[in-house]
Coordinates of C-alpha atoms in Angstrom, one line a residue:
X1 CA 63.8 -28.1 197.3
X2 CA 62.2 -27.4 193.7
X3 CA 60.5 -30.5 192.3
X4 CA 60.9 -31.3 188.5
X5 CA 57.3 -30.5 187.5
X6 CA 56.3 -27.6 185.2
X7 CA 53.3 -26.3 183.7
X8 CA 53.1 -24.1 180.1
X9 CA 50.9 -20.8 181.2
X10 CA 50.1 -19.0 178.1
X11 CA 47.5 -16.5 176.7
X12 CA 46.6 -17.8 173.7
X13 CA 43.7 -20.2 174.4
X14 CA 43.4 -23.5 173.3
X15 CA 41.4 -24.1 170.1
X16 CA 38.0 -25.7 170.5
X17 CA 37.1 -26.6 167.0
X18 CA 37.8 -29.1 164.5
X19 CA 40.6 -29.5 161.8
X20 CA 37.6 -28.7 158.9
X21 CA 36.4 -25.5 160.9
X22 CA 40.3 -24.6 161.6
X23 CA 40.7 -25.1 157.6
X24 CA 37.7 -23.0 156.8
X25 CA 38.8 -20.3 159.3
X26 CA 42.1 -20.1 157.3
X27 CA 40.9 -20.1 154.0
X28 CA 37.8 -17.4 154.5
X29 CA 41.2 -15.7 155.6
X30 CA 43.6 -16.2 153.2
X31 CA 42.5 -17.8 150.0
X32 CA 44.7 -16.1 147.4
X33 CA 47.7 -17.3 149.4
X34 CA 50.1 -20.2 148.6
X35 CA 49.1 -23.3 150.7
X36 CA 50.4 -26.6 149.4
X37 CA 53.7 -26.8 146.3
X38 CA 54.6 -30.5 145.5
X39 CA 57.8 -29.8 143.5
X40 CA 58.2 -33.2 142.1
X41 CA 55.0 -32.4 140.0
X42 CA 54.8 -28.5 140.0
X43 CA 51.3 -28.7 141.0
X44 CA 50.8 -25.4 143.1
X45 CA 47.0 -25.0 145.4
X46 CA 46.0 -21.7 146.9
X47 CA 44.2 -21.9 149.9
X48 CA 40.7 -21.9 147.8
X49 CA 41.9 -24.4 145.4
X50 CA 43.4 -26.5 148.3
X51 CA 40.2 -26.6 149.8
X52 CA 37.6 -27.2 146.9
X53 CA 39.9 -30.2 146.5
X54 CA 39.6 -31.3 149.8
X55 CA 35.9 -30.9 149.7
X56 CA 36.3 -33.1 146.4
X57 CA 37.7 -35.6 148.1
X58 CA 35.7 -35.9 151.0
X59 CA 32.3 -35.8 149.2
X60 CA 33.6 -38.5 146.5
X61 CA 34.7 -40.6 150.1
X62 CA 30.9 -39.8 151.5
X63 CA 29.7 -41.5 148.4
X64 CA 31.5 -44.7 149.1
X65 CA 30.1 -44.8 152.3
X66 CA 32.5 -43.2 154.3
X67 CA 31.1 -41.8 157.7
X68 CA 32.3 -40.3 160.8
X69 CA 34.0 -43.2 162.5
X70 CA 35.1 -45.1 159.9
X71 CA 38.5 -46.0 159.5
X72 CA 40.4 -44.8 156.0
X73 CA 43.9 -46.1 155.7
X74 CA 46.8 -44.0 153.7
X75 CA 49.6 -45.3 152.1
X76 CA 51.5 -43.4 150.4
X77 CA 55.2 -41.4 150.4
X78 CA 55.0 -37.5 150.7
X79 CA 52.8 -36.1 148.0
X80 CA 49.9 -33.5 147.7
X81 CA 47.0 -36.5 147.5
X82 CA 48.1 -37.8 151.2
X83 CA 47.7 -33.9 152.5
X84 CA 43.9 -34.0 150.7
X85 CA 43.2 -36.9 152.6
X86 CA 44.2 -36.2 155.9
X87 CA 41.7 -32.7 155.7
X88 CA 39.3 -34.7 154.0
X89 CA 38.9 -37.4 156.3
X90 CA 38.7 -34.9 159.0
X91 CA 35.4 -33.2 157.4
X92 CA 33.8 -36.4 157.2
X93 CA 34.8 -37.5 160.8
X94 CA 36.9 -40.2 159.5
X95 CA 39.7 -42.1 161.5
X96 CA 42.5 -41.6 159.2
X97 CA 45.3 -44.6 159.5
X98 CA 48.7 -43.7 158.9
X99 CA 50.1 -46.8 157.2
X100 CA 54.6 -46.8 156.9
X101 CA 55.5 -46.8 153.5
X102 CA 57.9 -48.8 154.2
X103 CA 55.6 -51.9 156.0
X104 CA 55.2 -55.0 153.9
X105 CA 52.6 -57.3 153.2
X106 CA 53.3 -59.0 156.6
X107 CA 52.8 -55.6 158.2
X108 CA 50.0 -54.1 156.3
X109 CA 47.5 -57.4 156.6
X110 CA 48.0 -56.8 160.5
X111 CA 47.4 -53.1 160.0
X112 CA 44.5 -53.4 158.3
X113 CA 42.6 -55.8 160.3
X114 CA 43.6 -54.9 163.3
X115 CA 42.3 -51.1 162.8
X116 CA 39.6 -52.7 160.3
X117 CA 40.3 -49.9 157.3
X118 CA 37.3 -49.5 155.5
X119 CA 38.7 -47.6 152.6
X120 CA 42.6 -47.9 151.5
X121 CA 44.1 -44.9 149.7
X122 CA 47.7 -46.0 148.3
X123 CA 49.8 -44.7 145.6
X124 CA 50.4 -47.7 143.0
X125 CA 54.5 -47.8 143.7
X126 CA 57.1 -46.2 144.7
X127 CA 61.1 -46.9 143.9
X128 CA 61.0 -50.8 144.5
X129 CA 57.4 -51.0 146.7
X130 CA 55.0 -52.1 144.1
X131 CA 51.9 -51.2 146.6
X132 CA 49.1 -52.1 144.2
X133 CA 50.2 -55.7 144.6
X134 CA 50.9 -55.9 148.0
X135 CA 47.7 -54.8 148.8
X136 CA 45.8 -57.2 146.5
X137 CA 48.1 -60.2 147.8
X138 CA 46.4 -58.8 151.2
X139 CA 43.2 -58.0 150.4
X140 CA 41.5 -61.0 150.7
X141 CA 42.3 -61.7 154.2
X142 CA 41.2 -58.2 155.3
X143 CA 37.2 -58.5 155.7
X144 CA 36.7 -55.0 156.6
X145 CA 38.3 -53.9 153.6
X146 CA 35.6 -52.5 151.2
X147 CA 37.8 -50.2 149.0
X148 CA 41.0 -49.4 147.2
X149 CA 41.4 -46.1 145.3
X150 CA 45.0 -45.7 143.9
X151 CA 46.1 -42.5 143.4
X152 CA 46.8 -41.0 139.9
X153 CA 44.7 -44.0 138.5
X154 CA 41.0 -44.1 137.2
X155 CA 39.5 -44.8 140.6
X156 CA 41.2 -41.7 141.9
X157 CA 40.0 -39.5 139.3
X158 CA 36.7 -41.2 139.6
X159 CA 36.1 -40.0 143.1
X160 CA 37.5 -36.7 142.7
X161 CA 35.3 -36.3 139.8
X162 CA 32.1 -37.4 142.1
X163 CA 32.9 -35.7 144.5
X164 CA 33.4 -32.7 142.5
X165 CA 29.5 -32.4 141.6
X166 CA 28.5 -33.4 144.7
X167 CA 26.5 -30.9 147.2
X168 CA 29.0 -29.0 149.2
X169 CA 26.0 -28.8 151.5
X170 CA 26.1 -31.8 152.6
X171 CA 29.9 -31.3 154.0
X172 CA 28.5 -28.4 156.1
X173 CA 25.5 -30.8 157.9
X174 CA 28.4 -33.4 158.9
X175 CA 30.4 -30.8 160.4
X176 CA 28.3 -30.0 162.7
X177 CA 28.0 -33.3 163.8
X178 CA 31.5 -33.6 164.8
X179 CA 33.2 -32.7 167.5
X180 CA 36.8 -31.6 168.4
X181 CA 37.2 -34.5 171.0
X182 CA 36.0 -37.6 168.4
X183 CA 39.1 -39.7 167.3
X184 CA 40.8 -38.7 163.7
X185 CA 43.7 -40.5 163.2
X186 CA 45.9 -43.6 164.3
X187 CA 49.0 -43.4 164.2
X188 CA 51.2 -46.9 164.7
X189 CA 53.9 -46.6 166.9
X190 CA 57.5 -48.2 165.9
X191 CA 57.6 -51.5 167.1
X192 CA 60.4 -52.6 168.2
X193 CA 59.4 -56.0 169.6
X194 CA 56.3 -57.8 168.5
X195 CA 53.3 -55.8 166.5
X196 CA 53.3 -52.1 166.3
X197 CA 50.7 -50.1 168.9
X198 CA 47.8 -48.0 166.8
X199 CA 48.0 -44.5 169.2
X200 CA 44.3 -42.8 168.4
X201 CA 44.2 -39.2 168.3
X202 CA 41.5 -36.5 168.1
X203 CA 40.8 -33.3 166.7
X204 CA 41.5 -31.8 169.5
X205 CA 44.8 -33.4 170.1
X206 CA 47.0 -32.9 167.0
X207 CA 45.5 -29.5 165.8
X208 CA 46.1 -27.7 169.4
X209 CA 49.7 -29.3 169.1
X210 CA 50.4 -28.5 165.5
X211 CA 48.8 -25.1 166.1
X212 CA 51.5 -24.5 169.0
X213 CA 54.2 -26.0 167.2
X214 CA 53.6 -23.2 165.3
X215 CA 52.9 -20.4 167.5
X216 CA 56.4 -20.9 168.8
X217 CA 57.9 -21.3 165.9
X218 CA 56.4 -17.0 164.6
X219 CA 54.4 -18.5 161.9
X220 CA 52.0 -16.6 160.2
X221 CA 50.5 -16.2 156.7
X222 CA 54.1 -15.3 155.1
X223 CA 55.7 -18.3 156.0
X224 CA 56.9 -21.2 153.6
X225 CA 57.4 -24.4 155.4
X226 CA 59.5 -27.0 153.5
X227 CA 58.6 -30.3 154.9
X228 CA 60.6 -33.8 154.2
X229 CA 59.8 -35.4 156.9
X230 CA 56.9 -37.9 156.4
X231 CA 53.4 -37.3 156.2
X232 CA 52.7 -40.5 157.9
X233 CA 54.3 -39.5 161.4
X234 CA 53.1 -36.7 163.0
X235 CA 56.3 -34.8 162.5
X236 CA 55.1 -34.1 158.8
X237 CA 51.1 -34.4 159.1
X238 CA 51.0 -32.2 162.9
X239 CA 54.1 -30.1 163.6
X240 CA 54.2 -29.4 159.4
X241 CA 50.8 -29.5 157.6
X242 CA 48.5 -28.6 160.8
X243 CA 50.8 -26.0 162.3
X244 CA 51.0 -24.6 158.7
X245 CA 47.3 -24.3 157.9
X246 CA 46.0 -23.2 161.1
X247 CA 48.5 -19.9 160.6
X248 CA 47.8 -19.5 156.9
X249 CA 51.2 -20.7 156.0
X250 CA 52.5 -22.8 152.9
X251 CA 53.4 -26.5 152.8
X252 CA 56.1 -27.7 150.6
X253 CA 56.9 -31.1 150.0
X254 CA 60.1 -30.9 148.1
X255 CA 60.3 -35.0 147.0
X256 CA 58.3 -38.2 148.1
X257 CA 60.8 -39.1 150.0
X258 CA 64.3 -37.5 151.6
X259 CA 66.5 -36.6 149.0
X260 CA 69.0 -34.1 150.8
X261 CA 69.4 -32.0 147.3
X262 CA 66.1 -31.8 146.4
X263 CA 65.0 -30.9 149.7
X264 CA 67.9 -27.3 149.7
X265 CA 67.0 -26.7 146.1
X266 CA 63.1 -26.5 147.3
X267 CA 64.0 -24.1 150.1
X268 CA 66.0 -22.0 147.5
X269 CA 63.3 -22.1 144.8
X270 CA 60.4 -21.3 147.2
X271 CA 61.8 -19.2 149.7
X272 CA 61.0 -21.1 152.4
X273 CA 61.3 -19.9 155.5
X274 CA 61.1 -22.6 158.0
X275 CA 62.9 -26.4 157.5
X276 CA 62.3 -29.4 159.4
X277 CA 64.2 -32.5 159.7
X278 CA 65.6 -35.1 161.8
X279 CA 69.6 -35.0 162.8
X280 CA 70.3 -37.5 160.0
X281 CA 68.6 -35.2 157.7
X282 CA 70.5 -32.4 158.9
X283 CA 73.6 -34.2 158.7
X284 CA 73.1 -35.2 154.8
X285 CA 71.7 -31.8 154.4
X286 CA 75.4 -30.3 155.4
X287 CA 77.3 -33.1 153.4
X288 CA 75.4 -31.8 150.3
X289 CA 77.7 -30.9 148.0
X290 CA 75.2 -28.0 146.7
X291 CA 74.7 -26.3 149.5
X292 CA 77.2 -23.5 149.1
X293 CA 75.9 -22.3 146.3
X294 CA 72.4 -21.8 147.1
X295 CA 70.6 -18.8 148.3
X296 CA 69.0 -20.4 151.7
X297 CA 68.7 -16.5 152.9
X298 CA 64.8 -16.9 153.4
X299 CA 65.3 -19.4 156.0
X300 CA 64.5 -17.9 159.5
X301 CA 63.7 -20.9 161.7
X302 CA 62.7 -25.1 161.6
X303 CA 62.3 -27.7 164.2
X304 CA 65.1 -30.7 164.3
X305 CA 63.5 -33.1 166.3
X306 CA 62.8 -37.3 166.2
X307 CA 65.9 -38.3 167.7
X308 CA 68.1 -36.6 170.1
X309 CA 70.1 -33.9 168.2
X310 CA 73.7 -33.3 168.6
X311 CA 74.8 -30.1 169.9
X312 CA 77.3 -29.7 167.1
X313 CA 75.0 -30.7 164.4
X314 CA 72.8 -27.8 165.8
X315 CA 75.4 -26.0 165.6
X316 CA 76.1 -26.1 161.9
X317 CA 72.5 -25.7 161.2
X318 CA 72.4 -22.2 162.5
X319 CA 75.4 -21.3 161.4
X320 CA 75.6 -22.5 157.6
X321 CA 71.8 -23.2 157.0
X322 CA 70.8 -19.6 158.7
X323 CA 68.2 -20.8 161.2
X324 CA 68.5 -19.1 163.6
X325 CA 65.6 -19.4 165.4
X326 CA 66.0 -23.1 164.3
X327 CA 64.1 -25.0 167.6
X328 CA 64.4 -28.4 169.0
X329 CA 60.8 -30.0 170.3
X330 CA 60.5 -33.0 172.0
X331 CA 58.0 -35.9 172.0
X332 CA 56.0 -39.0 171.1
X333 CA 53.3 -40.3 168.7
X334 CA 51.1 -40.7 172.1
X335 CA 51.5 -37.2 172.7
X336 CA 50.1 -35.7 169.3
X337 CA 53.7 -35.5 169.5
X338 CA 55.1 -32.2 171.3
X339 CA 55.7 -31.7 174.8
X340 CA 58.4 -29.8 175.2
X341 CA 60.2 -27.0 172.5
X342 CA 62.5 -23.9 172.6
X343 CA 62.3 -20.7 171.8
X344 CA 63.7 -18.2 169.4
X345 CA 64.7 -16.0 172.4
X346 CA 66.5 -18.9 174.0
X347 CA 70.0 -18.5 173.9
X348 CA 72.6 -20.6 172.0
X349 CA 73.3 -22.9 174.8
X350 CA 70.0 -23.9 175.4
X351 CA 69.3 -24.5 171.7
X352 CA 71.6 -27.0 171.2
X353 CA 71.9 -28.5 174.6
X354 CA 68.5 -28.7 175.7
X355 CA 65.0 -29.3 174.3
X356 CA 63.2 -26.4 175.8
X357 CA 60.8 -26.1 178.4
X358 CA 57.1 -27.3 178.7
X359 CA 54.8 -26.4 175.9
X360 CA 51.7 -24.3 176.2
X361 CA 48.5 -25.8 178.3
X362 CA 50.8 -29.1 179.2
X363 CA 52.3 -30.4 182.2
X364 CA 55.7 -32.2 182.5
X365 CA 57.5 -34.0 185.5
X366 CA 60.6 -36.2 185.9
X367 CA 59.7 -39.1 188.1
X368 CA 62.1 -41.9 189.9
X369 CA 60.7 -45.0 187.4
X370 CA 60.8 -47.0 190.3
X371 CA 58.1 -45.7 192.6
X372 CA 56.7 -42.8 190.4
X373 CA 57.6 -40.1 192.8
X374 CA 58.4 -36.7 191.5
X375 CA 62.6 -35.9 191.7
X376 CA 64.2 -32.6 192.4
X377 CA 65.2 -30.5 189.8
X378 CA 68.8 -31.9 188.8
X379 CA 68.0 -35.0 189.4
X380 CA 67.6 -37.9 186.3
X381 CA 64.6 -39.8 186.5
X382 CA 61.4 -40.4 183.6
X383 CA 60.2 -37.6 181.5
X384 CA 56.3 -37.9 182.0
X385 CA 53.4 -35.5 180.4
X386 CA 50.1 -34.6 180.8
X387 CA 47.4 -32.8 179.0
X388 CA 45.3 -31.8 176.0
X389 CA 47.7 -33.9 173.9
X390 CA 47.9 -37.2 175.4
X391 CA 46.4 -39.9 173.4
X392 CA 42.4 -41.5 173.6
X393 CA 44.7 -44.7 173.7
X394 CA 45.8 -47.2 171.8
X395 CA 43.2 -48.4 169.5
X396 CA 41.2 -51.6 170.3
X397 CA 44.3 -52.5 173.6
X398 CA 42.9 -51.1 176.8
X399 CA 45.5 -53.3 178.4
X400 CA 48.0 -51.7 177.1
X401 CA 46.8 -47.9 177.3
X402 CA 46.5 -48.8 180.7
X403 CA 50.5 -49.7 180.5
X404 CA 51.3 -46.7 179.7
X405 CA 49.2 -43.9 180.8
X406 CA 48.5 -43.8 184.7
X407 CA 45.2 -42.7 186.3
X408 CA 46.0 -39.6 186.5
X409 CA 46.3 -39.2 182.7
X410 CA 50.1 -39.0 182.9
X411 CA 51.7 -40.6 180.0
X412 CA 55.0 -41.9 181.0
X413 CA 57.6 -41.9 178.3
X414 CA 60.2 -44.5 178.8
X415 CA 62.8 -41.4 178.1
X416 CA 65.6 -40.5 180.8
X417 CA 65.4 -37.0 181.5
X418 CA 67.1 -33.9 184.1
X419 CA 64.9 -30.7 184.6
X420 CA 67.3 -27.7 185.6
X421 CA 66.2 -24.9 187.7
X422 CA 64.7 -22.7 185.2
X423 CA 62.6 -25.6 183.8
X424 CA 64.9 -26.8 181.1
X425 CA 64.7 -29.8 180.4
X426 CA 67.8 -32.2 178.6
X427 CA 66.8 -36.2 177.2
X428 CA 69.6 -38.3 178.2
X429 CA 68.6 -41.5 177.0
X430 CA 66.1 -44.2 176.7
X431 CA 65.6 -46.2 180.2
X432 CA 65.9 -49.3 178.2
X433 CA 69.3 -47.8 176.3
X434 CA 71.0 -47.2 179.5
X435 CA 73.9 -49.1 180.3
X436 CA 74.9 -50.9 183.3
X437 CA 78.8 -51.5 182.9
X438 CA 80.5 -53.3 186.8
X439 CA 77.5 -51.8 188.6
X440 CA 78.1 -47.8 186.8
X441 CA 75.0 -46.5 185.0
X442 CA 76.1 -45.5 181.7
X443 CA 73.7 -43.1 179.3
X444 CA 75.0 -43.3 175.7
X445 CA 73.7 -39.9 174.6
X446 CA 76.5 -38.5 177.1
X447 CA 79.1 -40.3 175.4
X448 CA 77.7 -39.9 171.7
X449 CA 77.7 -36.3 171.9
X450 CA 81.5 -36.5 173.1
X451 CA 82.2 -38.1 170.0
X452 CA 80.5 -35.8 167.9
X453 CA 83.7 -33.5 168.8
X454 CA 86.3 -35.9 166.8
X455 CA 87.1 -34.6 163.9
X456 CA 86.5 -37.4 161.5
X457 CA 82.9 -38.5 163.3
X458 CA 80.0 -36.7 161.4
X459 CA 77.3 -39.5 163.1
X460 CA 77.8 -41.7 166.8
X461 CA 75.7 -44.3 168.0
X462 CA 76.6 -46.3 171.5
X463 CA 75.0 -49.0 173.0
X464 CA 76.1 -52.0 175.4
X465 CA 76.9 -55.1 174.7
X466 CA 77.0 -58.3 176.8
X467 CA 80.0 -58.5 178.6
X468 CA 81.6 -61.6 180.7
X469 CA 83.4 -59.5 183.3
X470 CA 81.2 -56.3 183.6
X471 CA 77.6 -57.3 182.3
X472 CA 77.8 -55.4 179.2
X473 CA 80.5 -53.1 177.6
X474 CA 80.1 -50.0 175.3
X475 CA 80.0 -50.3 172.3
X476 CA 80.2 -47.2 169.3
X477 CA 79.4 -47.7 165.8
X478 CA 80.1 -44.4 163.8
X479 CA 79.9 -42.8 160.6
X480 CA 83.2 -40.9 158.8
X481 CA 83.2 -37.6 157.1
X482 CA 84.2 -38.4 153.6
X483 CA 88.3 -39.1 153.1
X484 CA 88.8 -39.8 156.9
X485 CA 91.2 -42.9 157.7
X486 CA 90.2 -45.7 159.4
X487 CA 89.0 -45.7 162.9
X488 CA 90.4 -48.1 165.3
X489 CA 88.8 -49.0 168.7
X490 CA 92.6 -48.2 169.8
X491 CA 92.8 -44.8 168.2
X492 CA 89.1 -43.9 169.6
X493 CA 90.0 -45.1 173.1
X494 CA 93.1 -42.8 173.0
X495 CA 91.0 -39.7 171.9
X496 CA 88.8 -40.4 174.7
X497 CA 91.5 -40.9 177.3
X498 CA 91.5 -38.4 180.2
X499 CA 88.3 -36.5 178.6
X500 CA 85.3 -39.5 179.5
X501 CA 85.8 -41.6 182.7
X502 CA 87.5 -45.0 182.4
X503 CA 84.2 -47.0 182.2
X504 CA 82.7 -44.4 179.6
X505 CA 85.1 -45.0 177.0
X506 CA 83.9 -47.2 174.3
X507 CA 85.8 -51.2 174.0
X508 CA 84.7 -51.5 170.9
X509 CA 84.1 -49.2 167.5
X510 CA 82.1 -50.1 164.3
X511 CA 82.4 -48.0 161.5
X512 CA 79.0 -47.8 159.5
X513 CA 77.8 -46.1 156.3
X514 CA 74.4 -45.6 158.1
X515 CA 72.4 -46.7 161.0
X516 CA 69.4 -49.1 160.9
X517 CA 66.6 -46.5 161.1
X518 CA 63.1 -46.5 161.4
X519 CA 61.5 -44.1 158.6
X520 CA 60.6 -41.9 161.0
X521 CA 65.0 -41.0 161.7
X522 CA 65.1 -43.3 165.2
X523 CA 67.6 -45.2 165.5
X524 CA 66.9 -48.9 166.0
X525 CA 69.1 -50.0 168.7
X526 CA 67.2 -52.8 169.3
X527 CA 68.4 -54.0 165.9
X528 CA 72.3 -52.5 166.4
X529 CA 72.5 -54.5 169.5
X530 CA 71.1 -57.8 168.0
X531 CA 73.8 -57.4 165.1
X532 CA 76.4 -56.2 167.8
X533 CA 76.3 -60.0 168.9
X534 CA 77.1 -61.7 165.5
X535 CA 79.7 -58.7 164.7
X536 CA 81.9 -59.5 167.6
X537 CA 81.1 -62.8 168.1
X538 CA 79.5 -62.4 171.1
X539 CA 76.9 -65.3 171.1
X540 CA 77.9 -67.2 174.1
X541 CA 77.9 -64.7 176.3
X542 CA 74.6 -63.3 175.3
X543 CA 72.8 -66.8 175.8
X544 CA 74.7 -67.2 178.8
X545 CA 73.1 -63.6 180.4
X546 CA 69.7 -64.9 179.3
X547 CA 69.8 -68.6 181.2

C-alpha cells in the first residue's frame, strides 16, 4: 500500500537571499530589458529604471521613518506604484499590508489597527471607491497611523522626489541588515465568517515560491507576463511580479482592474507570452467578442488557478487562447501560495483534470480529517503541506496559527483531495462545501464539472441546501451562454438523468448573471447558501436544523 505523501526533489536550490538582493541580481543582469508596462498609462520601466524607482521610493519611505519591521499598508488596484512598493518595502525590511480594494471603511479601520500600519499608500479613487475619504473618515481611530501618501498627488511626488536625492548608500547598509527569514508582507485572508486572518510572510517564503512558479512555468528573460489578477493577493504580487523579476522577465498590467478586452488587447500589443487568470477570467476572456481577431500567437503558457478550474474551460484555453503549456497550481495565502502545479510535459488529461504534483522543496499528504492519519493513494481525505512556504503565522493570533498549522509545521488546508499513484493530485471540494444528502457524501466539484458539459452552461456552482427529508438537497445556480433559453430545474434534472447517480442530481437550479465572488475569483458559497434560503423560501427549515 502507497501512502498519499509526496515530496518535490529538484536540483535547483532554494534561494537564500532577499527580494532586494534577488532584484539587484536581475537588474546587474538585465537592465536594458523590459520589466514593468502599465498600459492604462503607457508608462514603460526597464529593469534600471524600475529599480532607481524603487530605490526612490524606499529612500523617500526611510525618511519618514520607515524601518525594517514596520508595517506599510497598500491600497490600491493594479498599477505600476503598488509594484514600486512592494520592492521597496522589501529593501527597507518593511512589512508590506496588502489591503482589498474592495474593503470599506468598516474593513479598513480593522485592518489597520489590528496590523498597526504605520504608513498607508492608497490611490485617491477608483470607479465608485473614493479611498481618500474613507481613509480620513478612519484615520482618526487608527493610532498607529502616522502617514498617508496618495498616489499621483503632491505627497507622492514629494517622496519620490526625496527620495530621489537621497544616498543610495544608505539602501545598501540596510540590506545587510536584513535577512531572507524576517516577515515582509501580510496578506488577509478572505473571511468568510467574522474578521479576515492577516497570514505573515517572509522573504524567504514568497520569493522561493514565486521564483518556482516560474521555473516551471520556462520563464526566462524573453518572457512577457500579462498579469490581471490583483496585486494585492499573492496570485499577482508572487506567482506574477516575483516569479517575473527573479527570471528577468516583464510584468504587464493591462488595466487596474479585470477588463476581459483590455486584458487580450495587452497580450496582442505586447507580445506576451504567459497569461494568468482565474476560471471566471478565462471564461469572460473566451466570451470576448474580440478575441478572434487578435494575434495571441506569442502566448506559450499561463497559470489558471484561485478556484478549481473546469476541465472544459481548460480546454478552450489551450485550444483558442494557444497556451499550451498553460498550467494549473494549487494553493493558499498561508502557503505563499503554491503547493502543487503541472507541467508543460504533462499530458492533456492531467492538465485539465488534475492540479499537478508537489512543487519543488515541499511536502504534501492527504490525511483522514478525523484523526490526521495519512490515506492511501486513492483515497479522499485533507490536502496538507509542508515546507519553505508555510506561513510565520497569522499576525498578532497565536491561537489561531496554532488552529491551523500542527506541530509538525503541517499546514492543513480545509480542501478535500485524492493523490493517484503517480502523485497527482485532484481538489474535490472544500470539507465545509461537502454535502451530506440521506446519509450520501456529496462533493459539488464532481457535479459542477458534469454540468460544464451542457451546452447552454458556460459557469456551475452547487451547493446544499437544508432539506426536511434528507438534511440538505443540491442545489445549482448557473450562468447561460448568451441566447440560450431558459433553464428549468425539470429540464436540468432530465439532462442529468442516467449520467449522475439519483442523489447527485441537482432539486433545484438558479440561473445567475454572476456569482458572489471574492476579488480574489472564489466563489463565496457561504454567501450563495445564505441567499439559497430566502430564494426558495427555505427559512423554516433552516432554523429548524439549527435548534
Amino acid at each position: 500500500m502507497t501512502l498519499s505523501y509526496a515530496s518535490g526533489i529538484s536540483a535547483v536550490p532554494l534561494l537564500g537571499e532577499t527580494i532586494g538582493a534577488n532584484l539587484d541580481r536581475t537588474v546587474a543582469a538585465f537592465a536594458d530589458r523590459d520589466a514593468l508596462v502599465e498600459r492604462a498609462s503607457g508608462r514603460r520601466w526597464t529593469y534600471d529604471r524600475f529599480a532607481d524607482d524603487v530605490d526612490a521610493v524606499a529612500l523617500g519611505l526611510h525618511g519618514l521613518g520607515v524601518a525594517k519591521g514596520d508595517r506599510v499598508g497598500i491600497w490600491s488596484p493594479n498599477c505600476a506604484e503598488w509594484m514600486l512598493v512592494q520592492y521597496a518595502t522589501a529593501k527597507l525590511g518593511a512589512i508590506l499590508v496588502n489591503i482589498n480594494p474592495a474593503y470599506r471603511v468598516h474593513e479598513l479601520e480593522f485592518v489597520l489597527n489590528q496590523a498597526g500600519i504605520r504608513t498607508l499608500v492608497a490611490t485617491p479613487a477608483f470607479k465608485t471607491s473614493d479611498y481618500a475619504a474613507m481613509v480620513e473618515e478612519v484615520a482618526p481611530r487608527c493610532p498607529a497611523l502616522a502617514d498617508v501618501l496618495l498616489i499621483g498627488t503632491g505627497g507622492w511626488d514629494a517622496l519620490l522626489a526625496a527620495g530621489r536625492a537621497g544616498d543610495r548608500g544608505v539602501l545598501a547598509g540596510i540590506g545587510a541588515g536584513l535577512s531572507a527569514d524576517d516577515p515582509i508582507n501580510i496578506q488577509y485572508t478572505s473571511g468568510t465568517t467574522g474578521f479576515p486572518k492577516g497570514a505573515t510572510l517572509s522573504h524567504h517564503n514568497i520569493l522561493n515560491n514565486g521564483f518556482f512558479v516560474g521555473e516551471l512555468c520556462g520563464y526566462d528573460e524573453e518572457d512577457r507576463v500579462c498579469v490581471p489578477v490583483p496585486f494585492y493577493h499573492c496570485f499577482g504580487m508572487v506567482m506574477g511580479n516575483l516569479a517575473a523579476t527573479s527570471h528577468g522577465a516583464c510584468v504587464v498590467i493591462p488595466a487596474p482592474a479585470f477588463d476581459p478586452g483590455a486584458t487580450l488587447e495587452a497580450v496582442a500589443a505586447e507580445r506576451c507570452t504567459s497569461l494568468y487568470g482565474v476560471p471566471t477570467m478565462f471564461i469572460a476572456m473566451l466570451n470576448e467578442p474580440s478575441l478572434d481577431g487578435l494575434d495571441l500567437s506569442g502566448l506559450r503558457t499561463g497559470i489558471m488557478a484561485g478556484s478549481p478550474c473546469p476541465v472544459e474551460v481548460m480546454k478552450q484555453v489551450i485550444e483558442r487562447l494557444g497556451m499550451t503549456e498553460v498550467a494549473i497550481c494549487y494553493g493558499m495565502t498561508e502557503t505563499s501560495p503554491v503547493s502543487t502545479q503541472t507541467r508543460a510535459g504533462d499530458s492533456l488529461d492531467r492538465r485539465v483534470s488534475t492540479v499537478g504534483t508537489v512543487h519543488p522543496h515541499l511536502e504534501v499528504k492527504v490525511v483522514d480529517p478525523a484523526t490526521g492519519v495519512t490515506v492511501p493513494r486513492g483515497t479522499p481525505g485533507e490536502f496538507c503541506t509542508r515546507g519553505y512556504s508555510v506561513m510565520l503565522g497569522y499576525w498578532d493570533e497565536p491561537a489561531k496559527t496554532a488552529e491551523a498549522i500542527d506541530a509538525a509545521r503541517w499546514m492543513r488546508t480545509g480542501d478535500l483531495a485524492v493523490m493517484d499513484e503517480h502523485g497527482y493530485l485532484t481538489i474535490t471540494g472544500r470539507i465545509k462545501d461537502m454535502v451530506i444528502r440521506g446519509g450520501e457524501n456529496v462533493y459539488p466539484r464532481e457535479i459542477e464539472e458534469f454540468l460544464y458539459t451542457h451546452p447552454d452552461i458556460v459557469d456551475a456552482q452547487v451547493i446544499g441546501v437544508p432539506d426536511e427529508k434528507y438534511g440538505e438537497e443540491l442545489m445549482a445556480w448557473v450562468r447561460l451562454r448568451d441566447g440560450a433559453d431558459a433553464l428549468t430545474a425539470e429540464a436540468l434534472r432530465e439532462f442529468c438523468a442516467g449520467r449522475l447517480a439519483h442523489f447527485k442530481i441537482p432539486r433545484y437550479v438558479h440561473v445567475v448573471d454572476e456569482f458572489p465572488m471574492t476579488v480574489t475569483g472564489k466563489v463565496r458559497k457561504v454567501q450563495m447558501r445564505a441567499e439559497a434560503v430566502d430564494i426558495l423560501g427555505l427559512g423554516d427549515t433552516a432554523a429548524d436544523r439549527h435548534t
